[in-house]
């Protein structure tokens, strides 16, 4: 089955700096890679996703890059703000429904004001 | 429009007791899933359903039962609770039909003593 590894487990940055979280996956058939943000006491919330036919996707301060050859993808947050502090999860899937999502172990991001 | 509703939010069980975690959605989505979240391990898939009357096992199904008699509801049953089932449980839904985004509920924190 799919295995997703995520690094680092914790990340502390100063407000305004950039943050990068990296994930690798094992199943070459995976074609969908979402990123979720989880705030304390809440469920994960989708913040950005990318499909295998795209190498990069950007949404304001958040971007995701995908390297299918190397089987890794990354989340980039620019101009970080204190409200970006949360746990971030990457995930991989072969497609909708079937076997759903395989998650990484999470990265706790702390943005210092 | 409540989205995905999970009840209860908190529960303490004694070893050997049974209970049902409820998940209800008003989004008319085909796919529903149950995940458990443990520290340092991300979210792991327990069971999922691609439509009413159809369920399948995920990564960690042992000790849990599910059924899907309606589109709206996907209850998770613990027949004989064990301390190893202490976790936070999340229900997630997806429209199916090629749309990959999952919406999560706010979770149920279960403690088995």
Coordinates of C-alpha atoms in Angstrom, one line a residue:
Chain A
X1 CA 0.0 0.0 0.0
X2 CA 0.8 3.7 -0.1
X3 CA 3.3 5.1 2.4
X4 CA 3.7 8.9 2.9
X5 CA 6.5 10.4 4.9
X6 CA 6.5 14.0 6.0
X7 CA 9.3 16.2 7.3
X8 CA 10.0 18.1 9.5
X9 CA 7.7 17.1 12.4
X10 CA 8.1 20.6 13.9
X11 CA 9.0 23.9 12.3
X12 CA 9.4 27.3 13.9
X13 CA 9.8 30.4 11.8
X14 CA 9.7 34.1 12.4
X15 CA 6.7 36.1 11.1
X16 CA 7.2 37.1 7.5
X17 CA 9.6 34.2 6.8
X18 CA 8.8 31.3 4.4
X19 CA 8.1 27.8 5.5
X20 CA 8.6 24.6 3.5
X21 CA 7.2 21.2 4.4
X22 CA 8.2 18.1 2.3
X23 CA 6.5 14.8 1.7
X24 CA 7.5 11.7 -0.2
X25 CA 5.2 8.9 -1.3
X26 CA 5.8 5.3 -2.4
X27 CA 2.9 4.4 -4.7
X28 CA 3.7 5.5 -8.3
X29 CA 0.0 5.2 -9.1
X30 CA -1.0 8.0 -6.7
X31 CA -2.3 11.0 -8.7
X32 CA -3.8 13.3 -6.1
X33 CA -1.9 15.2 -3.4
X34 CA -3.8 17.4 -1.0
X35 CA -2.6 19.5 2.0
X36 CA -4.6 19.9 5.1
X37 CA -4.4 22.4 7.9
X38 CA -5.6 21.4 11.4
X39 CA -6.1 23.9 14.1
X40 CA -6.4 22.9 17.7
X41 CA -9.6 21.0 18.5
X42 CA -10.8 21.1 14.9
X43 CA -10.9 18.7 12.0
X44 CA -8.4 19.0 9.1
X45 CA -9.3 21.6 6.5
X46 CA -8.2 21.3 2.8
X47 CA -5.9 24.3 1.9
X48 CA -4.5 23.3 -1.5
X49 CA -4.2 20.2 -3.7
X50 CA -2.4 19.2 -6.8
X51 CA -3.0 16.5 -9.4
X52 CA -0.3 14.5 -11.1
X53 CA -0.7 16.3 -14.5
X54 CA 0.4 19.6 -12.8
X55 CA 3.9 20.5 -11.5
X56 CA 3.0 23.5 -9.4
X57 CA 0.0 25.2 -8.1
X58 CA -0.3 28.5 -6.2
X59 CA -3.0 30.2 -4.2
X60 CA -2.0 33.5 -2.7
X61 CA 0.7 32.8 -0.1
X62 CA 0.5 29.1 -0.4
X63 CA 2.0 26.9 -3.2
X64 CA 2.5 23.2 -3.8
X65 CA 5.1 21.6 -6.0
X66 CA 5.1 18.0 -7.3
X67 CA 8.0 16.0 -8.7
X68 CA 6.4 12.7 -9.9
X69 CA 9.8 11.2 -11.0
X70 CA 11.2 11.6 -7.5
X71 CA 7.8 11.0 -5.9
X72 CA 7.9 14.0 -3.6
X73 CA 5.8 17.1 -3.1
X74 CA 6.2 20.2 -1.0
X75 CA 4.1 22.9 0.6
X76 CA 5.5 26.4 0.5
X77 CA 4.0 29.2 2.7
X78 CA 5.4 32.7 2.1
X79 CA 5.1 35.8 4.3
X80 CA 4.0 33.6 7.2
X81 CA 1.6 35.1 9.8
X82 CA 0.8 34.0 13.4
X83 CA -2.5 32.6 12.2
X84 CA -0.6 30.1 10.0
X85 CA 0.4 28.3 13.2
X86 CA -1.2 24.9 13.0
X87 CA -0.5 21.3 12.2
X88 CA -0.2 20.6 8.5
X89 CA -0.7 17.2 6.9
X90 CA 0.1 16.0 3.4
X91 CA -1.7 13.1 1.8
X92 CA -1.8 11.0 -1.3
X93 CA -4.5 9.1 -3.2
X94 CA -5.0 7.1 -6.3
X95 CA -8.3 8.9 -6.9
X96 CA -11.7 9.5 -5.5
X97 CA -13.1 7.2 -2.9
X98 CA -11.1 4.0 -3.4
X99 CA -8.9 3.6 -0.4
X100 CA -9.4 7.3 0.3
X101 CA -6.4 9.2 1.5
X102 CA -3.1 8.1 3.0
X103 CA -1.7 10.8 5.3
X104 CA 1.7 11.9 6.4
X105 CA 2.4 12.1 10.1
X106 CA 2.0 15.9 10.3
X107 CA 4.1 19.0 10.8
X108 CA 3.5 21.4 13.6
X109 CA 4.2 24.9 12.3
X110 CA 4.8 27.7 14.9
X111 CA 5.1 31.3 13.5
X112 CA 6.8 33.5 16.1
X113 CA 5.5 37.1 16.1
Chain B
X1 CA -26.2 23.8 6.2
X2 CA -24.2 22.0 8.9
X3 CA -21.8 20.1 6.5
X4 CA -20.5 17.1 8.5
X5 CA -21.7 16.6 12.0
X6 CA -20.1 14.2 14.4
X7 CA -21.6 13.2 17.8
X8 CA -20.6 13.0 20.6
X9 CA -17.6 15.4 20.8
X10 CA -16.2 13.6 23.8
X11 CA -16.7 10.2 25.3
X12 CA -15.2 8.1 28.0
X13 CA -15.8 4.3 27.9
X14 CA -14.8 1.5 30.1
X15 CA -12.9 -1.5 28.6
X16 CA -15.4 -3.9 27.1
X17 CA -18.3 -1.4 26.6
X18 CA -19.8 -0.7 23.3
X19 CA -20.8 2.5 21.6
X20 CA -21.6 4.1 18.3
X21 CA -20.0 7.2 16.9
X22 CA -22.3 9.1 14.7
X23 CA -21.5 10.9 11.4
X24 CA -24.2 12.8 9.5
X25 CA -23.8 14.9 6.4
X26 CA -26.2 17.3 4.6
X27 CA -24.0 17.7 1.5
X28 CA -25.4 14.8 -0.4
X29 CA -21.9 13.4 -0.9
X30 CA -21.4 9.8 -2.1
X31 CA -18.2 8.9 -0.3
X32 CA -17.9 8.8 3.5
X33 CA -14.9 7.7 5.5
X34 CA -13.8 7.2 9.1
X35 CA -10.2 8.0 10.2
X36 CA -8.5 7.8 13.6
X37 CA -5.8 10.3 14.6
X38 CA -3.1 9.3 17.1
X39 CA -0.2 11.5 18.1
X40 CA 2.7 11.4 15.6
X41 CA 0.8 9.0 13.3
X42 CA -1.3 11.3 11.2
X43 CA -4.7 10.0 10.2
X44 CA -5.4 6.4 9.4
X45 CA -8.3 5.1 7.5
X46 CA -10.6 2.7 9.4
X47 CA -13.6 2.1 7.0
X48 CA -15.0 3.8 4.1
X49 CA -18.2 3.8 1.9
X50 CA -18.7 4.8 -1.7
X51 CA -22.5 4.8 -1.4
X52 CA -25.5 3.6 0.5
X53 CA -25.2 -0.2 1.1
X54 CA -21.5 -0.3 0.2
X55 CA -18.7 -0.3 2.7
X56 CA -15.1 -1.5 2.7
X57 CA -12.1 -1.8 5.1
X58 CA -9.3 0.7 5.4
X59 CA -5.9 0.4 7.0
X60 CA -7.0 -0.2 10.6
X61 CA -10.5 -1.9 10.6
X62 CA -10.1 -4.4 13.5
X63 CA -12.4 -3.7 16.4
X64 CA -14.8 -1.5 14.3
X65 CA -18.0 -2.1 12.4
X66 CA -19.8 0.2 9.9
X67 CA -22.9 0.2 7.9
X68 CA -24.4 2.7 5.4
X69 CA -28.1 2.4 5.1
X70 CA -28.6 6.0 3.9
X71 CA -26.6 8.6 2.0
X72 CA -26.6 10.9 5.0
X73 CA -25.4 8.7 7.8
X74 CA -22.3 6.6 8.4
X75 CA -22.1 5.3 12.0
X76 CA -19.0 3.7 13.4
X77 CA -19.5 1.0 16.0
X78 CA -17.1 -0.2 18.7
X79 CA -18.4 -3.6 19.9
X80 CA -16.0 -4.1 22.8
X81 CA -13.9 -1.1 23.5
X82 CA -10.2 -1.5 24.3
X83 CA -7.6 1.1 25.6
X84 CA -5.9 0.9 22.2
X85 CA -9.0 2.5 20.7
X86 CA -8.4 5.7 22.6
X87 CA -8.0 8.3 19.9
X88 CA -9.7 11.1 18.0
X89 CA -12.0 10.0 15.3
X90 CA -12.9 12.0 12.2
X91 CA -15.5 11.4 9.6
X92 CA -14.8 12.8 6.1
X93 CA -17.0 13.1 3.1
X94 CA -16.3 13.5 -0.6
X95 CA -18.7 14.2 -3.6
X96 CA -17.3 11.4 -5.7
X97 CA -17.5 11.6 -9.5
X98 CA -13.9 12.7 -9.9
X99 CA -13.9 15.5 -7.3
X100 CA -11.1 14.6 -4.8
X101 CA -11.6 17.1 -2.0
X102 CA -12.6 15.7 1.4
X103 CA -14.5 17.7 4.0
X104 CA -13.9 16.6 7.6
X105 CA -16.1 16.8 10.7
X106 CA -14.9 18.3 13.9
X107 CA -14.0 14.9 15.5
X108 CA -14.9 12.8 18.5
X109 CA -12.4 12.4 21.3
X110 CA -12.7 8.9 22.7
X111 CA -11.0 7.7 25.9
X112 CA -11.2 4.0 26.9
X113 CA -10.2 3.3 30.5

